[in-house]
Tab-separated table of C-alpha atoms and ligand atoms in Angstrom:
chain	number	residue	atom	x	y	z
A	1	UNK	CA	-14.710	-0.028	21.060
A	2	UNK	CA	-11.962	-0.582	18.283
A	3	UNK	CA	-9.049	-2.338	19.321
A	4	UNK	CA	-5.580	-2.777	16.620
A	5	UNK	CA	-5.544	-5.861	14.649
A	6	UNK	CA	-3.319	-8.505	16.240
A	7	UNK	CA	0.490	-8.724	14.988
A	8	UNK	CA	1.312	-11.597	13.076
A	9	UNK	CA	4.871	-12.403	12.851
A	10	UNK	CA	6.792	-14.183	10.162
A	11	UNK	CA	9.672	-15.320	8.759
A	12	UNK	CA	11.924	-13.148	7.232
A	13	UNK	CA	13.772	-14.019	3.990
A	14	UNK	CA	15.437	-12.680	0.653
A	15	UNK	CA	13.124	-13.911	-2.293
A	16	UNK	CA	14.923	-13.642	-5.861
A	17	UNK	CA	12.301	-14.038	-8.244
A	18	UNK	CA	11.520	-14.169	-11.786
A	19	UNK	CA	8.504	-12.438	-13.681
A	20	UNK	CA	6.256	-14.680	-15.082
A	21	UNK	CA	3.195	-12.293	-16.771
A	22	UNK	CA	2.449	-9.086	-16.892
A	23	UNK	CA	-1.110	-7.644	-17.541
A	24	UNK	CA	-1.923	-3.761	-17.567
A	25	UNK	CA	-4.913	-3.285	-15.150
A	26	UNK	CA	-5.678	0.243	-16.256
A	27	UNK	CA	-3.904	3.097	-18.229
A	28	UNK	CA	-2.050	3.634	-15.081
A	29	UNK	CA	-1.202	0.321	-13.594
A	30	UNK	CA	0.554	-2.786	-14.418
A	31	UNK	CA	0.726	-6.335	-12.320
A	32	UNK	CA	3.917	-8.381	-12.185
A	33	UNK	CA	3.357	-11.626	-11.216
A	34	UNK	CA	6.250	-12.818	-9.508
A	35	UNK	CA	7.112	-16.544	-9.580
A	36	UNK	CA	10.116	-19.260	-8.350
A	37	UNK	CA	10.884	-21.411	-5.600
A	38	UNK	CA	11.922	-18.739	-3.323
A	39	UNK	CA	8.318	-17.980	-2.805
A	40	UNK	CA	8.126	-21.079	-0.551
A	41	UNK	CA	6.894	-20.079	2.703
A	42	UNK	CA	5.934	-16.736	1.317
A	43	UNK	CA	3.126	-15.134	3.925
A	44	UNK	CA	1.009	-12.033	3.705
A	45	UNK	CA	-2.526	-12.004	6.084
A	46	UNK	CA	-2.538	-8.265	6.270
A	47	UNK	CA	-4.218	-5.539	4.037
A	48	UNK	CA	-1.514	-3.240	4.444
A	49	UNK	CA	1.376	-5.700	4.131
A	50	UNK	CA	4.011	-5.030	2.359
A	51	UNK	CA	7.141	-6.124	1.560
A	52	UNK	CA	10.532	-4.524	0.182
A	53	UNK	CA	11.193	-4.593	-3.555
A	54	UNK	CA	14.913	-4.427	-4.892
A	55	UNK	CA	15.040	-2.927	-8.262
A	56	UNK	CA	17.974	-2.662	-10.976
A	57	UNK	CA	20.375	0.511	-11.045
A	58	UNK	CA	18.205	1.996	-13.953
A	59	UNK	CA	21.682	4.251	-15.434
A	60	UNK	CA	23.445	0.421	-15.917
A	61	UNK	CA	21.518	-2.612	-14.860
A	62	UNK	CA	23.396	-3.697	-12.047
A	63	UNK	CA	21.579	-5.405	-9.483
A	64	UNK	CA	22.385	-4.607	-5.351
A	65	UNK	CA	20.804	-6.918	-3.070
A	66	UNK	CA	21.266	-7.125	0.333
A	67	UNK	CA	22.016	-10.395	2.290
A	68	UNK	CA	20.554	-11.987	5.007
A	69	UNK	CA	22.200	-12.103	8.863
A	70	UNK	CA	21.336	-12.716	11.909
A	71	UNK	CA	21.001	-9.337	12.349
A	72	UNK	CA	18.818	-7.908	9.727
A	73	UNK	CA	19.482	-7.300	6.245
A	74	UNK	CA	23.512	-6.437	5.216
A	75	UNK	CA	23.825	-4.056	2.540
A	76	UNK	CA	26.104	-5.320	-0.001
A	77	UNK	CA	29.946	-3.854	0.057
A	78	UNK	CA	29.447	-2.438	-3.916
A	79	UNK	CA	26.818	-1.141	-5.393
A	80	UNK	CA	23.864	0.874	-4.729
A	81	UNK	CA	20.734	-0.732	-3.363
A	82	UNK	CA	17.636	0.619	-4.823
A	83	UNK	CA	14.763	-0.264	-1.841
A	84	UNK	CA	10.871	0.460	-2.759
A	85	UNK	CA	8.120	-0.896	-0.681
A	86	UNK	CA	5.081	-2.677	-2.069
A	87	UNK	CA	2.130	-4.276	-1.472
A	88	UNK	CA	1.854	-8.193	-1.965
A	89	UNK	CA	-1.341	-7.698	-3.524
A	90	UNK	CA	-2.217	-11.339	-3.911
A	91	UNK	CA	-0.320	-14.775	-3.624
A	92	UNK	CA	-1.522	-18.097	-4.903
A	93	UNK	CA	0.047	-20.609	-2.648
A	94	UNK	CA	-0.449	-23.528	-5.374
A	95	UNK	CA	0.921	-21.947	-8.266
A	96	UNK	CA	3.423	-20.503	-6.770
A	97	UNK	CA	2.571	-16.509	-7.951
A	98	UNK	CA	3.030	-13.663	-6.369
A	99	UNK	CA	1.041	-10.188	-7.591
A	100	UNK	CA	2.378	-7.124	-6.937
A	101	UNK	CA	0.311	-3.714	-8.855
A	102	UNK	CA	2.652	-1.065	-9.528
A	103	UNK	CA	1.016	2.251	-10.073
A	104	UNK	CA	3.186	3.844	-13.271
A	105	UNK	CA	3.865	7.548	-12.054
A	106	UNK	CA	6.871	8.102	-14.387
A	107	UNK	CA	10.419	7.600	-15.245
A	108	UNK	CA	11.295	10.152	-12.437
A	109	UNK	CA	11.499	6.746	-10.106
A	110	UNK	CA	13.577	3.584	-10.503
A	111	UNK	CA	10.794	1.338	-9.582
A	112	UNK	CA	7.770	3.035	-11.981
A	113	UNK	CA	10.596	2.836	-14.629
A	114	UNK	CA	11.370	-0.924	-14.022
A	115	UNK	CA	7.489	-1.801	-14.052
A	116	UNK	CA	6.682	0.305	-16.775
A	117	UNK	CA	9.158	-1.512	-18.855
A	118	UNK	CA	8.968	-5.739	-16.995
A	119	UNK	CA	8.694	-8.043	-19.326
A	120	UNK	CA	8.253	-12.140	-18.632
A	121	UNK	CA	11.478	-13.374	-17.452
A	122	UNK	CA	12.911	-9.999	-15.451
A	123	UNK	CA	14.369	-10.795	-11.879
A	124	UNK	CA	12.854	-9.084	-8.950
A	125	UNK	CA	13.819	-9.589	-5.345
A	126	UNK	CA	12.317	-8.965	-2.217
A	127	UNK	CA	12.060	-9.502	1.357
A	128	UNK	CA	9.155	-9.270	3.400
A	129	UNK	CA	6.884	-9.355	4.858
A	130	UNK	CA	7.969	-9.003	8.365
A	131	UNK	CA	4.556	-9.160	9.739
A	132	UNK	CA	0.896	-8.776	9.277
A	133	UNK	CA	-1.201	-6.720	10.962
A	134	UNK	CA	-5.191	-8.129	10.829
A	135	UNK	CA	-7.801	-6.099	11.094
A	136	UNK	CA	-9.389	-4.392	13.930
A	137	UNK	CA	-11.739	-5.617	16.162
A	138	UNK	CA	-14.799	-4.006	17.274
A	139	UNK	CA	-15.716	-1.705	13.505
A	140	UNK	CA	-19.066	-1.667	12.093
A	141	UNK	CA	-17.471	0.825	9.383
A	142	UNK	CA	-13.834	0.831	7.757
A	143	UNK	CA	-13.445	4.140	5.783
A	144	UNK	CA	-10.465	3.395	3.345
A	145	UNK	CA	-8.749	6.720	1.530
A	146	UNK	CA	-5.657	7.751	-0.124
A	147	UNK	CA	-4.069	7.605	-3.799
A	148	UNK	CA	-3.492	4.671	-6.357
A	149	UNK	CA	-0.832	3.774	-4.204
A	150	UNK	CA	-3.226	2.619	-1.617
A	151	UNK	CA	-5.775	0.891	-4.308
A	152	UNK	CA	-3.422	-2.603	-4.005
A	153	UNK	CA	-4.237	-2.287	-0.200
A	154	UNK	CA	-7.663	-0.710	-0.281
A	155	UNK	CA	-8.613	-4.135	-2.878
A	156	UNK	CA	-7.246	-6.290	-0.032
A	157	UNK	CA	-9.087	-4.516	2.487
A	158	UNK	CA	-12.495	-4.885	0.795
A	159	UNK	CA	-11.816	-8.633	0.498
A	160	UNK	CA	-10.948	-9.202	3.807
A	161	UNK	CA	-13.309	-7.164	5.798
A	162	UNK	CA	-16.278	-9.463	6.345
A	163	UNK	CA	-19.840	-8.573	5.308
A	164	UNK	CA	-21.677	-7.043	7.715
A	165	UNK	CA	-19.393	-4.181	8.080
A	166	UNK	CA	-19.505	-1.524	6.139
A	167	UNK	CA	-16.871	0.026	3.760
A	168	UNK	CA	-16.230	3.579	2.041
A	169	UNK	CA	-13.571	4.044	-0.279
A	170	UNK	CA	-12.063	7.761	-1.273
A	171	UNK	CA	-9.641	7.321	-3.790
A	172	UNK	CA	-7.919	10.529	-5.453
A	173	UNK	CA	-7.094	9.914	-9.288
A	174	UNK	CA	-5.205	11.654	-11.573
A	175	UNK	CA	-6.623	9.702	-14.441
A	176	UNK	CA	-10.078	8.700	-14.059
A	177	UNK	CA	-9.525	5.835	-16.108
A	178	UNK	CA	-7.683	4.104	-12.904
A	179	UNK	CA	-11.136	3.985	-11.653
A	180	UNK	CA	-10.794	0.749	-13.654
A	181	UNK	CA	-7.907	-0.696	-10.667
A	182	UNK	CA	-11.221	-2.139	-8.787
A	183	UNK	CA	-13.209	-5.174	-9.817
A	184	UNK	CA	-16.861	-4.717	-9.984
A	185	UNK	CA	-16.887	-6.680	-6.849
A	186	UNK	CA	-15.204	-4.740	-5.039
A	187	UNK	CA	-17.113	-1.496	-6.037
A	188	UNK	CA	-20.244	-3.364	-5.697
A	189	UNK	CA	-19.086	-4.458	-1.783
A	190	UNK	CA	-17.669	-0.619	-1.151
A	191	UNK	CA	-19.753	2.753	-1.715
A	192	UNK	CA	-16.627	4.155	-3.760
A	193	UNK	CA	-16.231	7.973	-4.639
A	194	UNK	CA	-13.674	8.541	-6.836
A	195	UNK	CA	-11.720	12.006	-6.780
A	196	UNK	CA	-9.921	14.538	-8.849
A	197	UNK	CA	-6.289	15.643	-7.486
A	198	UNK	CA	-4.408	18.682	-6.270
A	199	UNK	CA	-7.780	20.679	-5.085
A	200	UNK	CA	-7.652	19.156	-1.653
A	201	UNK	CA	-10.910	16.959	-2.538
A	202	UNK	CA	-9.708	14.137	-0.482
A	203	UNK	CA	-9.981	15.847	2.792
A	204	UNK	CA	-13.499	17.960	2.020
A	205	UNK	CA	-14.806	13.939	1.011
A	206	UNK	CA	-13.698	13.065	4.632
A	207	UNK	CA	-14.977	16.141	6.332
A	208	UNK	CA	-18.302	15.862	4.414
A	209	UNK	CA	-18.902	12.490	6.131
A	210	UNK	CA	-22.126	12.422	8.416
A	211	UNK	CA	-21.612	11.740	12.071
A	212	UNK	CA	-23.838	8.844	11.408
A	213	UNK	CA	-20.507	7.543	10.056
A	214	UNK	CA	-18.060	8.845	12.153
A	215	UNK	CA	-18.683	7.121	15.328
A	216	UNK	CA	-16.138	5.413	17.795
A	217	UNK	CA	-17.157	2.051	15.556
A	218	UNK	CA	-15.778	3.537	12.786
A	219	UNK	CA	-11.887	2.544	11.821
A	220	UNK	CA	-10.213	5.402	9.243
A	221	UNK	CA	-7.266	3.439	6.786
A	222	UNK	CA	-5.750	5.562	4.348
A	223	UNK	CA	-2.512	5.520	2.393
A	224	UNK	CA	-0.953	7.353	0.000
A	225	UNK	CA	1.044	11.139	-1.076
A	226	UNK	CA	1.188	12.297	3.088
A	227	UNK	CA	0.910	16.201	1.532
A	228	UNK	CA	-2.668	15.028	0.926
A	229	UNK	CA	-2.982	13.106	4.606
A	230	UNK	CA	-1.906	15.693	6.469
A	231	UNK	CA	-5.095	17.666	6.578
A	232	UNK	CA	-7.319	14.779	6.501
A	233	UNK	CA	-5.194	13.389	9.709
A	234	UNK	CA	-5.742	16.617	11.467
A	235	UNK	CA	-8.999	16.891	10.887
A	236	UNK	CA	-9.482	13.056	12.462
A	237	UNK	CA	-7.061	13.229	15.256
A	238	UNK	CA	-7.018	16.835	16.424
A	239	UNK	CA	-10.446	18.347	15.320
A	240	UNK	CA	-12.920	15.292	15.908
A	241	UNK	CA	-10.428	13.836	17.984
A	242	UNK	CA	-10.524	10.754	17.507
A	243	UNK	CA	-7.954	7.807	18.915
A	244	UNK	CA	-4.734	6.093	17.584
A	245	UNK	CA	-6.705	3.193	17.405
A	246	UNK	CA	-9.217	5.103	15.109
A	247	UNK	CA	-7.066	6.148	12.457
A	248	UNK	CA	-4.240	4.752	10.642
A	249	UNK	CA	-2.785	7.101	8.128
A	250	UNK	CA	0.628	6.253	6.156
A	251	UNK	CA	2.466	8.480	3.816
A	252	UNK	CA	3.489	5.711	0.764
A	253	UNK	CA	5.316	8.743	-1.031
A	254	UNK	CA	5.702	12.616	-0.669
A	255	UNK	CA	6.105	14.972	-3.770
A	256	UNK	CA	9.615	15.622	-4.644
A	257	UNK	CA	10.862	12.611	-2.111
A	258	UNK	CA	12.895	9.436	-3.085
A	259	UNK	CA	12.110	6.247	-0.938
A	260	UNK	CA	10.173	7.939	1.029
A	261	UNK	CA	10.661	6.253	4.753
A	262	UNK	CA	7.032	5.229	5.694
A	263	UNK	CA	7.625	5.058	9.524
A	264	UNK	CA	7.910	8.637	9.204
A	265	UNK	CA	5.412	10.564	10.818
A	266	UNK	CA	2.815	12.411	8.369
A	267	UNK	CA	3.042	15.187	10.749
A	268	UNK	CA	5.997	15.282	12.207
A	269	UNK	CA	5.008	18.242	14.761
A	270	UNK	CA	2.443	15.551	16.295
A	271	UNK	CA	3.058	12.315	15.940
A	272	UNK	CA	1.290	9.783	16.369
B	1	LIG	C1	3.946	0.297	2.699
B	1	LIG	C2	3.898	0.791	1.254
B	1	LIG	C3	3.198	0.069	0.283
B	1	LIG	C4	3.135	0.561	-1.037
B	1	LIG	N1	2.472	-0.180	-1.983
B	1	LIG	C5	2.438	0.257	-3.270
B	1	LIG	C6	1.785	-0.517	-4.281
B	1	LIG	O1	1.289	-1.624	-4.035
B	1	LIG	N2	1.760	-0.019	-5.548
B	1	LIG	C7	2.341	1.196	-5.862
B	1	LIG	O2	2.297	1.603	-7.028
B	1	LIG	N3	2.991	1.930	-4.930
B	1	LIG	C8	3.057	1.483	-3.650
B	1	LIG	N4	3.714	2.218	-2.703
B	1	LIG	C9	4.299	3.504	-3.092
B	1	LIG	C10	5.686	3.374	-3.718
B	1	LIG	O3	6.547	2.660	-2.839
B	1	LIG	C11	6.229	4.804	-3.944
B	1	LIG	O4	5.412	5.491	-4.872
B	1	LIG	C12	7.686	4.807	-4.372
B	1	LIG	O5	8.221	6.079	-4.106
B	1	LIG	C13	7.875	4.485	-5.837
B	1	LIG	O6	9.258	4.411	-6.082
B	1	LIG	P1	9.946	5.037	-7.382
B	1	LIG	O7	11.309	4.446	-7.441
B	1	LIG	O8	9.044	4.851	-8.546
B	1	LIG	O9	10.008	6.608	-7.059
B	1	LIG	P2	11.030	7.349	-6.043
B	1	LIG	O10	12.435	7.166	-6.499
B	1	LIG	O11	10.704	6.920	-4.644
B	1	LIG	O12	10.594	8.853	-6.246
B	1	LIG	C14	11.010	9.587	-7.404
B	1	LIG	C15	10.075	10.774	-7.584
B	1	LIG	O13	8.782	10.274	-7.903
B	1	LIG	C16	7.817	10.810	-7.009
B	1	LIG	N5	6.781	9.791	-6.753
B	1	LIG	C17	6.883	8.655	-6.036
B	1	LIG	N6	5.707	8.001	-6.029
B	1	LIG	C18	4.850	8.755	-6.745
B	1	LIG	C19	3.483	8.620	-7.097
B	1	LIG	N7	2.735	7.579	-6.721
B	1	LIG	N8	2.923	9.591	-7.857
B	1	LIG	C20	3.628	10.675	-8.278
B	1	LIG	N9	4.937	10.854	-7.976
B	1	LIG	C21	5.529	9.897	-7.217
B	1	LIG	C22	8.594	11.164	-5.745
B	1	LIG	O14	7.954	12.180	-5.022
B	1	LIG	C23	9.918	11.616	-6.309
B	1	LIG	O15	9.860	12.975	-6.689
B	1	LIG	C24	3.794	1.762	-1.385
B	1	LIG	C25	4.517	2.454	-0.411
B	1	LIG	C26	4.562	1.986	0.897
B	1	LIG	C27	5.353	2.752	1.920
């Protein structure tokens, strides 16, 4: 029986940072590697963490954080905050680096336009993570699916899931060539199928999976464009039926949709 990761709290703070390298990972993605003193205290234990990125005003530069209060964050009185979330893909405690693995989808976003262009000494600030959820007790199978913008969290899955369980990856690409996101190690750890876009491969890869697979040890992850979810959710929840505790599905973006709000459901005529 699978049973949700435990919640692990943590302090919150406002990080301002500074960029310290920046190495392309594939034709589509980039890592900033975030560094400064701020990062003190800095935790992330969670493959789906993530934390809230502040980017410039890309139309003049100008840089809206919020502050810190008792209460949450406080929007600043001028200014308009620009608020992505992002994946703390690694951090090295020692060094005092933080990773984050932007996935460049065009100028059409402030945030793909900011990491498209980083160079070493940009400022970045963020806040976050609130919390970390571990993994779930009780899989012998984690099936992990979604877009590039899941690949930061699907690489800290496959790292943090301990051997004897099993992993499958579904990954939809619209480049092929981001195949080249995931180490050899992790591809070696995961049985990985790579897809095309658009043609609704993502939820005939799920629905193709044997019921030797799909069993009530079997945890579903996936993360990315909720257009693309939706089916796959339905077919997981509804059709197989299969619990909350199953299946976590997150829409990270949705066609045509700025900052999209994550806590929104993927379906939301049946939500979770
Ligand atoms: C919890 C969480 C973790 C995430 N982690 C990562 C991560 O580690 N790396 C990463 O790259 N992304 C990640 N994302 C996704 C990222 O936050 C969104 O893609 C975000 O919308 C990008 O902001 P933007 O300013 O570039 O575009 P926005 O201003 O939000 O959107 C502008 C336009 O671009 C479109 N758009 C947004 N994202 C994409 C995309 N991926 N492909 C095509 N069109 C898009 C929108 O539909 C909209 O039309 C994460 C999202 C969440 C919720």
């Amino acid at each position: 029986m699978i049973q949700r990761g435990q919640l692990v709290r943590h302090d919150f703070a406002i990080r301002d940072l500074t960029v310290s390298a920046v190495r392309e990972l594939s034709p589509g993605f980039r890592r900033v590697t975030l560094t400064g003193a701020d990062l003190a205290g800095f935790t992330s234990l969670g493959a789906g963490d993530h934390s809230k990125v502040f980017f410039p005003d890309p139309a003049n530069g100008d840089y809206a954080v919020p502050a810190l209060t008792e209460d949450g964050l406080r929007m600043p009185d001028a200014g308009t905050v620009i608020m992505r979330d992002y994946t703390p893909r690694a951090f090295r405690e020692l060094s005092a680096e933080l990773d984050i693995d932007f996935y460049l989808h065009g100028d059409d976003g402030p945030a793909s336009a900011w990491a498209a262009r980083a160079s070493e000494g940009d400022r970045l600030v963020l806040a976050g993570p609130r919390g970390s959820h571990l993994p779930p007790t009780g899989a012998a199978r984690v099936v992990l699916l979604g877009d590039e913008t899941a690949l930061p969290a699907i690489a800290r899955w496959i790292e943090i899931l301990p051997e004897p369980i099993e992993v499958f990856v579904f990954v939809e690409l619209g480049n092929q060539s981001d195949a080249a996101y995931l180490d050899p190690d992790h591809v070696h750890r995961a049985r990985v199928v790579w897809l095309g876009k658009g043609d609704g491969g993502l939820e005939r890869a799920i629905r193709s999976l044997d019921t030797a697979v799909i069993g009530d040890d079997t945890y579903f992850w996936g993360a990315g464009d909720s257009e693309s979810l939706l089916p796959v959710r339905h077919y997981l929840r509804r059709e197989l039926g299969l619990p909350v505790t199953q299946v976590k599905l997150t829409g990270y973006w949705k066609p045509g949709v700025e900052a999209l709000d994550h806590h929104a459901p993927i379906d939301p005529t049946d939500p979770d």
